C-alpha cells in the first residue's frame, strides 16, 4: 500500500487537514455523556445554526454515506397518499429516481438531460397538471457535471404551489451560502465528507421540525427510519439507535471548528470559487474545454472534455498525475467523454497551481 499522501481533487472524500485526521486518535464510548452531549448534540446544533437562524429546524445524524440519508428521507417522508417529483439532470437525480422506484413510492421523474438546467416553467406545468404531487426533490450541486442547479427558482416554485421541498445538498452545504428557512427548504441532506471537510462515515439531515413530526410510522426501513433516529437523539440527549461512528464524529467536530476559524461558509465559498476559477483558466490555457458553460458551473467540481487525440487514455493520464501527488475523478456523463476535477477540501491556490503544472507534465499525447 502506498504511503503517499495524495491531494484528492474529488467532490468527497476529499483532502482533510492534519488536525481533522488527528482528532480521530481518541476512542469514545457511545453511552458516554461527554460524547453524546459534548460532541453529538453540539454538532447537531451547529449544523442547524449553519443552515438558518430560524428556531423551526432540527438536525438528524445517520450512519453511512450521503445516499443512505437521501434514501432515509425519501422512505420516511413520502406517505402513501403523497407523490414525489424528482428533478433528474445527472447521476444523483437518477439515483433518487431509482430509490423511489425500489421503495415503490408514487413519483414523477422530471428528466432534463445531463447538461441542462431544470426548466422551472415546465416543472410548474407538471405541478399544475398533477395535483397529487406533494413533494419536490432536487440535487443542488449535481457533481455528475459540476452543475449548480437553480435552487432559488425551484424553491420559489415549491412555495408558490405549496409543495414540500427536499434538497440533496451533498456537495454544496458548507461551501455555498444558503438559508433553509428563507428558501423554504423542508429537508436538506448532506454528508460529513464534503464541504465541511470531515471524513466519511455519516450523513445528516437538517429538517423543518413541523414536517418531521408528521413522519412517525411511515418509514419503509428499520435502520433508515429518519423519524425514529431523530426521536432517539431528541429523547436521549444525542444517543444513536445503532452504533455511532465515533471517530468520524470527532473528526467532524474538529472540521466544524476549522470552518469557523476560516471565517464560516462565506469565506470558504470565496476560497472554493477562487480555486475553481483558476483551475478552469489554467486548464483552458493547456488546451482543455469545459463541458458546461461558465454560468452553469458550481465552485465544487468541473467536468472537462477528454482530449480527442487517439493516444489519450484516462487511466494513463490519471496515473501520471497520481505519480505527481494529485488524484482526479473519471467522468460520469453518459453522453460525453469527460473527466472531472474537484477543488474543495483542504485545497488552496498554490495547490491548484501545482496541479496545473502537473497536468502540463502529464500530457503525453499529441496535441
mmCIF file of C-alpha atoms in Angstrom:
data_model
loop_
_atom_site.group_PDB
_atom_site.id
_atom_site.type_symbol
_atom_site.label_atom_id
_atom_site.label_comp_id
_atom_site.label_asym_id
_atom_site.label_seq_id
_atom_site.Cartn_x
_atom_site.Cartn_y
_atom_site.Cartn_z
ATOM 1 C CA UNK A 1 0.000 0.000 0.000
ATOM 2 C CA UNK A 2 1.343 3.438 -0.931
ATOM 3 C CA UNK A 3 2.416 5.781 1.831
ATOM 4 C CA UNK A 4 1.990 8.856 -0.353
ATOM 5 C CA UNK A 5 -0.452 11.478 0.900
ATOM 6 C CA UNK A 6 -2.173 12.475 -2.331
ATOM 7 C CA UNK A 7 -4.243 15.579 -2.813
ATOM 8 C CA UNK A 8 -7.742 14.333 -3.565
ATOM 9 C CA UNK A 9 -9.243 16.620 -6.199
ATOM 10 C CA UNK A 10 -12.635 14.971 -5.896
ATOM 11 C CA UNK A 11 -16.072 16.003 -4.588
ATOM 12 C CA UNK A 12 -15.604 13.969 -1.396
ATOM 13 C CA UNK A 13 -13.972 12.071 0.178
ATOM 14 C CA UNK A 14 -11.538 14.930 -0.043
ATOM 15 C CA UNK A 15 -8.247 16.114 1.333
ATOM 16 C CA UNK A 16 -8.613 16.859 5.036
ATOM 17 C CA UNK A 17 -6.382 18.815 7.384
ATOM 18 C CA UNK A 18 -3.830 17.137 9.613
ATOM 19 C CA UNK A 19 -5.767 18.277 12.681
ATOM 20 C CA UNK A 20 -9.000 16.700 11.412
ATOM 21 C CA UNK A 21 -7.143 13.414 10.973
ATOM 22 C CA UNK A 22 -5.550 13.720 14.414
ATOM 23 C CA UNK A 23 -8.965 14.188 16.031
ATOM 24 C CA UNK A 24 -9.662 10.504 15.277
ATOM 25 C CA UNK A 25 -6.829 9.276 17.501
ATOM 26 C CA UNK A 26 -9.162 9.099 20.502
ATOM 27 C CA UNK A 27 -11.727 6.441 21.373
ATOM 28 C CA UNK A 28 -15.221 7.266 22.615
ATOM 29 C CA UNK A 29 -17.981 5.286 24.284
ATOM 30 C CA UNK A 30 -21.390 5.677 22.648
ATOM 31 C CA UNK A 31 -23.082 5.739 26.049
ATOM 32 C CA UNK A 32 -20.776 8.375 27.490
ATOM 33 C CA UNK A 33 -22.322 11.733 28.347
ATOM 34 C CA UNK A 34 -19.227 13.643 27.262
ATOM 35 C CA UNK A 35 -19.582 12.110 23.806
ATOM 36 C CA UNK A 36 -23.349 12.393 23.360
ATOM 37 C CA UNK A 37 -23.797 15.823 24.905
ATOM 38 C CA UNK A 38 -20.388 17.299 24.187
ATOM 39 C CA UNK A 39 -19.942 16.017 20.627
ATOM 40 C CA UNK A 40 -23.184 14.732 19.065
ATOM 41 C CA UNK A 41 -25.559 17.356 20.425
ATOM 42 C CA UNK A 42 -23.047 20.120 19.784
ATOM 43 C CA UNK A 43 -22.709 19.028 16.154
ATOM 44 C CA UNK A 44 -26.469 18.846 15.712
ATOM 45 C CA UNK A 45 -26.915 22.394 16.973
ATOM 46 C CA UNK A 46 -24.024 23.800 14.963
ATOM 47 C CA UNK A 47 -25.416 22.280 11.768
ATOM 48 C CA UNK A 48 -28.750 23.984 12.283
ATOM 49 C CA UNK A 49 -27.011 27.277 13.026
ATOM 50 C CA UNK A 50 -25.020 26.985 9.798
ATOM 51 C CA UNK A 51 -28.248 26.430 7.867
ATOM 52 C CA UNK A 52 -30.508 29.102 9.364
ATOM 53 C CA UNK A 53 -31.222 31.389 12.285
ATOM 54 C CA UNK A 54 -34.783 30.056 12.441
ATOM 55 C CA UNK A 55 -35.780 28.070 15.514
ATOM 56 C CA UNK A 56 -38.090 25.873 13.450
ATOM 57 C CA UNK A 57 -35.393 23.422 12.331
ATOM 58 C CA UNK A 58 -33.665 20.411 13.800
ATOM 59 C CA UNK A 59 -30.984 18.005 12.612
ATOM 60 C CA UNK A 60 -30.585 14.236 12.479
ATOM 61 C CA UNK A 61 -27.348 12.313 12.018
ATOM 62 C CA UNK A 62 -27.336 8.955 10.223
ATOM 63 C CA UNK A 63 -24.685 6.277 9.808
ATOM 64 C CA UNK A 64 -23.455 5.707 6.253
ATOM 65 C CA UNK A 65 -22.833 7.713 3.119
ATOM 66 C CA UNK A 66 -24.939 10.560 1.812
ATOM 67 C CA UNK A 67 -27.082 8.180 -0.228
ATOM 68 C CA UNK A 68 -28.150 6.466 2.992
ATOM 69 C CA UNK A 69 -29.576 9.766 4.219
ATOM 70 C CA UNK A 70 -31.265 10.515 0.894
ATOM 71 C CA UNK A 71 -32.954 7.128 0.989
ATOM 72 C CA UNK A 72 -33.895 7.650 4.632
ATOM 73 C CA UNK A 73 -35.579 10.957 3.808
ATOM 74 C CA UNK A 74 -37.495 9.635 0.807
ATOM 75 C CA UNK A 75 -38.524 6.452 2.602
ATOM 76 C CA UNK A 76 -39.631 8.265 5.756
ATOM 77 C CA UNK A 77 -41.160 11.464 4.412
ATOM 78 C CA UNK A 78 -43.232 10.306 1.428
ATOM 79 C CA UNK A 79 -46.513 8.908 2.712
ATOM 80 C CA UNK A 80 -48.880 6.547 0.869
ATOM 81 C CA UNK A 81 -51.091 9.468 -0.155
ATOM 82 C CA UNK A 82 -48.157 11.550 -1.430
ATOM 83 C CA UNK A 83 -46.421 11.832 -4.789
ATOM 84 C CA UNK A 84 -42.840 12.900 -5.364
ATOM 85 C CA UNK A 85 -41.496 14.907 -8.299
ATOM 86 C CA UNK A 86 -37.787 14.148 -8.762
ATOM 87 C CA UNK A 87 -35.624 16.508 -10.824
ATOM 88 C CA UNK A 88 -33.150 14.391 -12.779
ATOM 89 C CA UNK A 89 -30.263 16.051 -14.605
ATOM 90 C CA UNK A 90 -27.433 13.807 -13.508
ATOM 91 C CA UNK A 91 -26.416 10.598 -11.785
ATOM 92 C CA UNK A 92 -27.609 11.690 -8.352
ATOM 93 C CA UNK A 93 -31.040 12.794 -9.506
ATOM 94 C CA UNK A 94 -31.230 9.445 -11.297
ATOM 95 C CA UNK A 95 -30.261 7.729 -8.050
ATOM 96 C CA UNK A 96 -33.222 9.333 -6.277
ATOM 97 C CA UNK A 97 -35.497 8.079 -9.048
ATOM 98 C CA UNK A 98 -34.094 4.574 -8.556
ATOM 99 C CA UNK A 99 -34.661 4.806 -4.807
ATOM 100 C CA UNK A 100 -38.254 5.894 -5.351
ATOM 101 C CA UNK A 101 -38.812 3.012 -7.752
ATOM 102 C CA UNK A 102 -37.308 0.387 -5.442
ATOM 103 C CA UNK A 103 -39.355 1.657 -2.483
ATOM 104 C CA UNK A 104 -42.462 1.741 -4.673
ATOM 105 C CA UNK A 105 -43.012 5.433 -3.993
ATOM 106 C CA UNK A 106 -45.513 7.215 -6.171
ATOM 107 C CA UNK A 107 -43.280 9.539 -8.179
ATOM 108 C CA UNK A 108 -42.828 11.538 -11.367
ATOM 109 C CA UNK A 109 -39.393 11.820 -12.957
ATOM 110 C CA UNK A 110 -38.708 15.275 -14.394
ATOM 111 C CA UNK A 111 -35.868 14.427 -16.759
ATOM 112 C CA UNK A 112 -33.799 17.357 -18.042
ATOM 113 C CA UNK A 113 -30.798 15.714 -19.689
ATOM 114 C CA UNK A 114 -27.378 15.752 -18.075
ATOM 115 C CA UNK A 115 -26.168 19.141 -19.289
ATOM 116 C CA UNK A 116 -29.390 21.132 -18.940
ATOM 117 C CA UNK A 117 -30.750 23.215 -16.118
ATOM 118 C CA UNK A 118 -34.245 22.302 -14.944
ATOM 119 C CA UNK A 119 -36.879 24.252 -16.877
ATOM 120 C CA UNK A 120 -38.832 25.741 -13.968
ATOM 121 C CA UNK A 121 -41.763 26.809 -16.148
ATOM 122 C CA UNK A 122 -42.082 23.264 -17.471
ATOM 123 C CA UNK A 123 -41.896 21.955 -13.901
ATOM 124 C CA UNK A 124 -44.705 24.280 -12.904
ATOM 125 C CA UNK A 125 -46.824 22.975 -15.773
ATOM 126 C CA UNK A 126 -46.290 19.441 -14.449
ATOM 127 C CA UNK A 127 -47.394 20.534 -10.985
ATOM 128 C CA UNK A 128 -50.484 22.259 -12.346
ATOM 129 C CA UNK A 129 -51.376 19.121 -14.300
ATOM 130 C CA UNK A 130 -50.942 16.704 -11.391
ATOM 131 C CA UNK A 131 -52.489 17.838 -8.130
ATOM 132 C CA UNK A 132 -51.322 14.652 -6.392
ATOM 133 C CA UNK A 133 -47.688 15.795 -6.426
ATOM 134 C CA UNK A 134 -46.913 16.842 -2.859
ATOM 135 C CA UNK A 135 -43.107 16.861 -2.712
ATOM 136 C CA UNK A 136 -40.245 18.061 -4.943
ATOM 137 C CA UNK A 137 -36.731 16.618 -4.660
ATOM 138 C CA UNK A 138 -33.673 18.074 -6.387
ATOM 139 C CA UNK A 139 -29.893 17.859 -6.203
ATOM 140 C CA UNK A 140 -28.366 21.305 -5.578
ATOM 141 C CA UNK A 141 -24.869 20.669 -6.948
ATOM 142 C CA UNK A 142 -25.014 17.826 -9.470
ATOM 143 C CA UNK A 143 -21.439 16.585 -9.371
ATOM 144 C CA UNK A 144 -22.003 14.435 -12.454
ATOM 145 C CA UNK A 145 -21.235 17.573 -14.459
ATOM 146 C CA UNK A 146 -20.434 20.172 -11.813
ATOM 147 C CA UNK A 147 -23.711 21.981 -12.480
ATOM 148 C CA UNK A 148 -25.225 24.194 -9.808
ATOM 149 C CA UNK A 149 -28.979 23.818 -10.136
ATOM 150 C CA UNK A 150 -31.246 26.898 -9.716
ATOM 151 C CA UNK A 151 -32.217 26.371 -6.087
ATOM 152 C CA UNK A 152 -33.850 29.765 -5.558
ATOM 153 C CA UNK A 153 -36.123 29.371 -8.566
ATOM 154 C CA UNK A 154 -37.108 25.818 -7.659
ATOM 155 C CA UNK A 155 -37.714 26.770 -4.035
ATOM 156 C CA UNK A 156 -39.917 29.619 -5.230
ATOM 157 C CA UNK A 157 -41.819 27.151 -7.376
ATOM 158 C CA UNK A 158 -42.354 24.850 -4.392
ATOM 159 C CA UNK A 159 -43.520 27.736 -2.214
ATOM 160 C CA UNK A 160 -45.969 29.072 -4.831
ATOM 161 C CA UNK A 161 -47.525 25.664 -5.225
ATOM 162 C CA UNK A 162 -47.483 24.566 -1.591
ATOM 163 C CA UNK A 163 -45.076 21.633 -2.087
ATOM 164 C CA UNK A 164 -42.659 20.147 0.424
ATOM 165 C CA UNK A 165 -39.083 20.681 -0.774
ATOM 166 C CA UNK A 166 -36.310 18.107 -0.371
ATOM 167 C CA UNK A 167 -32.795 19.230 -1.366
ATOM 168 C CA UNK A 168 -29.812 16.954 -1.789
ATOM 169 C CA UNK A 169 -27.125 19.498 -0.864
ATOM 170 C CA UNK A 170 -24.497 16.801 -0.509
ATOM 171 C CA UNK A 171 -21.712 18.646 -2.291
ATOM 172 C CA UNK A 172 -22.799 22.208 -1.603
ATOM 173 C CA UNK A 173 -23.734 22.605 2.064
ATOM 174 C CA UNK A 174 -20.892 24.259 3.928
ATOM 175 C CA UNK A 175 -19.350 25.579 0.724
ATOM 176 C CA UNK A 176 -22.192 27.651 -0.732
ATOM 177 C CA UNK A 177 -24.141 30.077 1.475
ATOM 178 C CA UNK A 178 -27.845 29.322 1.848
ATOM 179 C CA UNK A 179 -30.633 29.734 4.397
ATOM 180 C CA UNK A 180 -33.026 26.788 4.539
ATOM 181 C CA UNK A 181 -35.825 28.826 6.091
ATOM 182 C CA UNK A 182 -35.544 31.737 3.652
ATOM 183 C CA UNK A 183 -35.545 29.251 0.760
ATOM 184 C CA UNK A 184 -38.415 27.221 2.168
ATOM 185 C CA UNK A 185 -36.388 24.010 2.228
ATOM 186 C CA UNK A 186 -38.076 21.380 4.364
ATOM 187 C CA UNK A 187 -35.339 18.753 4.240
ATOM 188 C CA UNK A 188 -31.681 19.437 3.400
ATOM 189 C CA UNK A 189 -29.349 16.444 3.125
ATOM 190 C CA UNK A 190 -25.563 16.466 3.234
ATOM 191 C CA UNK A 191 -22.591 14.402 4.336
ATOM 192 C CA UNK A 192 -19.623 14.637 6.685
ATOM 193 C CA UNK A 193 -17.012 14.257 3.950
ATOM 194 C CA UNK A 194 -17.956 17.169 1.714
ATOM 195 C CA UNK A 195 -17.659 20.942 2.195
ATOM 196 C CA UNK A 196 -17.461 20.764 5.992
ATOM 197 C CA UNK A 197 -14.224 18.854 5.245
ATOM 198 C CA UNK A 198 -14.677 15.920 7.588
ATOM 199 C CA UNK A 199 -14.143 12.225 6.819
ATOM 200 C CA UNK A 200 -16.656 9.623 5.547
ATOM 201 C CA UNK A 201 -18.888 7.779 7.988
ATOM 202 C CA UNK A 202 -22.142 9.630 8.482
ATOM 203 C CA UNK A 203 -24.600 11.924 6.771
ATOM 204 C CA UNK A 204 -27.059 14.416 8.185
ATOM 205 C CA UNK A 205 -30.457 15.918 7.542
ATOM 206 C CA UNK A 206 -31.498 19.422 8.517
ATOM 207 C CA UNK A 207 -35.275 19.268 8.731
ATOM 208 C CA UNK A 208 -38.203 21.557 9.381
ATOM 209 C CA UNK A 209 -39.364 20.280 12.752
ATOM 210 C CA UNK A 210 -43.078 20.619 11.982
ATOM 211 C CA UNK A 211 -42.677 18.453 8.863
ATOM 212 C CA UNK A 212 -40.538 15.780 10.520
ATOM 213 C CA UNK A 213 -43.040 15.468 13.360
ATOM 214 C CA UNK A 214 -45.618 14.176 10.851
ATOM 215 C CA UNK A 215 -43.478 11.196 9.847
ATOM 216 C CA UNK A 216 -43.935 8.738 12.720
ATOM 217 C CA UNK A 217 -44.508 5.220 11.460
ATOM 218 C CA UNK A 218 -44.018 5.995 7.760
ATOM 219 C CA UNK A 219 -40.563 4.561 7.160
ATOM 220 C CA UNK A 220 -40.123 1.590 4.833
ATOM 221 C CA UNK A 221 -36.949 0.628 6.703
ATOM 222 C CA UNK A 222 -35.864 -0.076 10.259
ATOM 223 C CA UNK A 223 -32.313 1.296 10.112
ATOM 224 C CA UNK A 224 -33.185 4.158 7.722
ATOM 225 C CA UNK A 225 -36.127 5.446 9.745
ATOM 226 C CA UNK A 226 -35.330 9.159 9.901
ATOM 227 C CA UNK A 227 -38.093 9.924 12.379
ATOM 228 C CA UNK A 228 -37.072 7.149 14.792
ATOM 229 C CA UNK A 229 -33.434 8.253 14.635
ATOM 230 C CA UNK A 230 -34.461 11.832 15.365
ATOM 231 C CA UNK A 231 -36.690 10.856 18.293
ATOM 232 C CA UNK A 232 -33.904 8.742 19.790
ATOM 233 C CA UNK A 233 -31.484 11.659 19.609
ATOM 234 C CA UNK A 234 -34.050 14.100 20.942
ATOM 235 C CA UNK A 235 -35.215 11.881 23.809
ATOM 236 C CA UNK A 236 -31.807 10.529 24.830
ATOM 237 C CA UNK A 237 -29.535 13.573 24.613
ATOM 238 C CA UNK A 238 -27.747 12.617 21.408
ATOM 239 C CA UNK A 239 -27.865 8.829 21.659
ATOM 240 C CA UNK A 240 -27.855 6.954 18.336
ATOM 241 C CA UNK A 241 -30.183 3.992 17.843
ATOM 242 C CA UNK A 242 -27.353 1.841 16.464
ATOM 243 C CA UNK A 243 -23.559 2.042 16.761
ATOM 244 C CA UNK A 244 -22.340 5.590 16.274
ATOM 245 C CA UNK A 245 -19.305 6.255 14.006
ATOM 246 C CA UNK A 246 -17.461 7.813 16.930
ATOM 247 C CA UNK A 247 -14.140 8.631 15.287
ATOM 248 C CA UNK A 248 -15.871 10.256 12.324
ATOM 249 C CA UNK A 249 -17.881 12.439 14.706
ATOM 250 C CA UNK A 250 -14.718 13.593 16.473
ATOM 251 C CA UNK A 251 -13.167 14.491 13.116
ATOM 252 C CA UNK A 252 -16.322 16.352 12.104
ATOM 253 C CA UNK A 253 -16.374 18.347 15.337
ATOM 254 C CA UNK A 254 -12.826 19.480 14.575
ATOM 255 C CA UNK A 255 -13.773 20.250 10.970
ATOM 256 C CA UNK A 256 -16.586 22.492 12.211
ATOM 257 C CA UNK A 257 -14.125 24.377 14.399
ATOM 258 C CA UNK A 258 -11.857 24.852 11.398
ATOM 259 C CA UNK A 259 -14.751 26.077 9.263
ATOM 260 C CA UNK A 260 -15.493 28.718 11.896
ATOM 261 C CA UNK A 261 -11.807 29.684 12.121
ATOM 262 C CA UNK A 262 -11.655 30.135 8.342
ATOM 263 C CA UNK A 263 -14.497 32.646 8.533
ATOM 264 C CA UNK A 264 -17.522 30.447 8.017
ATOM 265 C CA UNK A 265 -19.300 29.395 4.858
ATOM 266 C CA UNK A 266 -18.896 32.769 3.138
ATOM 267 C CA UNK A 267 -15.109 32.645 3.453
ATOM 268 C CA UNK A 268 -14.933 29.021 2.371
ATOM 269 C CA UNK A 269 -17.086 29.810 -0.649
ATOM 270 C CA UNK A 270 -14.657 32.553 -1.667
ATOM 271 C CA UNK A 271 -11.738 30.095 -1.481
ATOM 272 C CA UNK A 272 -13.579 27.407 -3.425
ATOM 273 C CA UNK A 273 -14.602 29.882 -6.129
ATOM 274 C CA UNK A 274 -11.055 31.183 -6.467
ATOM 275 C CA UNK A 275 -9.807 27.596 -6.757
ATOM 276 C CA UNK A 276 -12.359 26.716 -9.426
ATOM 277 C CA UNK A 277 -11.870 29.843 -11.487
ATOM 278 C CA UNK A 278 -8.090 29.460 -11.538
ATOM 279 C CA UNK A 279 -8.465 25.763 -12.358
ATOM 280 C CA UNK A 280 -10.693 26.483 -15.365
ATOM 281 C CA UNK A 281 -8.493 29.312 -16.626
ATOM 282 C CA UNK A 282 -5.353 27.198 -16.313
ATOM 283 C CA UNK A 283 -6.859 24.127 -17.941
ATOM 284 C CA UNK A 284 -8.079 26.217 -20.861
ATOM 285 C CA UNK A 285 -4.577 27.606 -21.264
ATOM 286 C CA UNK A 286 -3.424 23.996 -21.574
ATOM 287 C CA UNK A 287 -5.994 23.324 -24.294
ATOM 288 C CA UNK A 288 -8.826 21.678 -22.337
ATOM 289 C CA UNK A 289 -12.512 22.575 -22.760
ATOM 290 C CA UNK A 290 -15.182 22.549 -20.059
ATOM 291 C CA UNK A 291 -18.347 20.504 -20.524
ATOM 292 C CA UNK A 292 -20.590 23.294 -19.229
ATOM 293 C CA UNK A 293 -20.834 26.991 -19.931
ATOM 294 C CA UNK A 294 -19.335 29.138 -17.175
ATOM 295 C CA UNK A 295 -22.721 30.337 -15.925
ATOM 296 C CA UNK A 296 -23.734 26.782 -15.006
ATOM 297 C CA UNK A 297 -20.582 25.866 -13.060
ATOM 298 C CA UNK A 298 -20.585 25.259 -9.336
ATOM 299 C CA UNK A 299 -17.473 26.125 -7.309
ATOM 300 C CA UNK A 300 -17.233 22.454 -6.310
ATOM 301 C CA UNK A 301 -16.155 20.328 -9.285
ATOM 302 C CA UNK A 302 -15.646 20.875 -13.019
ATOM 303 C CA UNK A 303 -16.055 18.455 -15.914
ATOM 304 C CA UNK A 304 -13.592 18.719 -18.797
ATOM 305 C CA UNK A 305 -13.861 17.083 -22.194
ATOM 306 C CA UNK A 306 -11.264 14.389 -22.762
ATOM 307 C CA UNK A 307 -8.629 15.215 -25.388
ATOM 308 C CA UNK A 308 -9.543 13.967 -28.870
ATOM 309 C CA UNK A 309 -6.071 12.554 -29.516
ATOM 310 C CA UNK A 310 -6.160 8.859 -30.430
ATOM 311 C CA UNK A 311 -3.392 8.087 -27.964
ATOM 312 C CA UNK A 312 -5.211 9.633 -24.968
ATOM 313 C CA UNK A 313 -6.325 7.234 -22.261
ATOM 314 C CA UNK A 314 -7.788 8.492 -18.995
ATOM 315 C CA UNK A 315 -6.117 5.744 -16.969
ATOM 316 C CA UNK A 316 -2.684 6.749 -18.273
ATOM 317 C CA UNK A 317 -3.363 10.448 -17.614
ATOM 318 C CA UNK A 318 -4.691 9.587 -14.151
ATOM 319 C CA UNK A 319 -1.616 7.563 -13.234
ATOM 320 C CA UNK A 320 0.766 10.262 -14.452
ATOM 321 C CA UNK A 321 -0.990 12.804 -12.238
ATOM 322 C CA UNK A 322 -1.103 10.402 -9.304
ATOM 323 C CA UNK A 323 2.652 9.907 -9.561
ATOM 324 C CA UNK A 324 2.965 13.653 -9.020
ATOM 325 C CA UNK A 325 0.651 13.590 -5.982
ATOM 326 C CA UNK A 326 -2.738 14.520 -7.492
ATOM 327 C CA UNK A 327 -5.847 12.322 -7.762
ATOM 328 C CA UNK A 328 -8.660 13.376 -10.110
ATOM 329 C CA UNK A 329 -12.048 11.841 -10.979
ATOM 330 C CA UNK A 330 -13.219 9.907 -14.036
ATOM 331 C CA UNK A 331 -16.213 11.179 -15.968
ATOM 332 C CA UNK A 332 -19.787 10.210 -15.130
ATOM 333 C CA UNK A 333 -21.617 11.825 -18.042
ATOM 334 C CA UNK A 334 -23.160 9.124 -20.219
ATOM 335 C CA UNK A 335 -23.232 11.127 -23.470
ATOM 336 C CA UNK A 336 -19.798 12.789 -23.356
ATOM 337 C CA UNK A 337 -16.235 11.585 -22.817
ATOM 338 C CA UNK A 338 -15.084 13.640 -19.813
ATOM 339 C CA UNK A 339 -13.059 13.660 -16.658
ATOM 340 C CA UNK A 340 -13.667 15.768 -13.553
ATOM 341 C CA UNK A 341 -11.509 17.790 -11.186
ATOM 342 C CA UNK A 342 -12.772 18.906 -7.790
ATOM 343 C CA UNK A 343 -11.317 21.780 -5.824
ATOM 344 C CA UNK A 344 -12.960 21.508 -2.402
ATOM 345 C CA UNK A 345 -11.366 20.267 0.796
ATOM 346 C CA UNK A 346 -8.070 21.405 2.242
ATOM 347 C CA UNK A 347 -7.052 22.806 -1.154
ATOM 348 C CA UNK A 348 -5.615 26.292 -1.646
ATOM 349 C CA UNK A 349 -4.444 28.366 -4.643
ATOM 350 C CA UNK A 350 -0.835 27.025 -4.528
ATOM 351 C CA UNK A 351 -2.288 23.505 -4.774
ATOM 352 C CA UNK A 352 -4.193 24.462 -7.923
ATOM 353 C CA UNK A 353 -1.013 25.943 -9.417
ATOM 354 C CA UNK A 354 0.809 22.723 -8.576
ATOM 355 C CA UNK A 355 -1.925 20.681 -10.234
ATOM 356 C CA UNK A 356 -1.790 22.761 -13.408
ATOM 357 C CA UNK A 357 1.963 22.239 -13.602
ATOM 358 C CA UNK A 358 1.433 18.511 -13.102
ATOM 359 C CA UNK A 359 -1.239 18.397 -15.830
ATOM 360 C CA UNK A 360 1.163 20.046 -18.247
ATOM 361 C CA UNK A 361 3.802 17.453 -17.431
ATOM 362 C CA UNK A 362 1.308 14.574 -17.694
ATOM 363 C CA UNK A 363 0.150 15.485 -21.209
ATOM 364 C CA UNK A 364 1.798 12.700 -23.174
ATOM 365 C CA UNK A 365 -0.498 12.710 -26.232
ATOM 366 C CA UNK A 366 -0.071 14.668 -29.455
ATOM 367 C CA UNK A 367 -1.906 17.980 -29.418
#
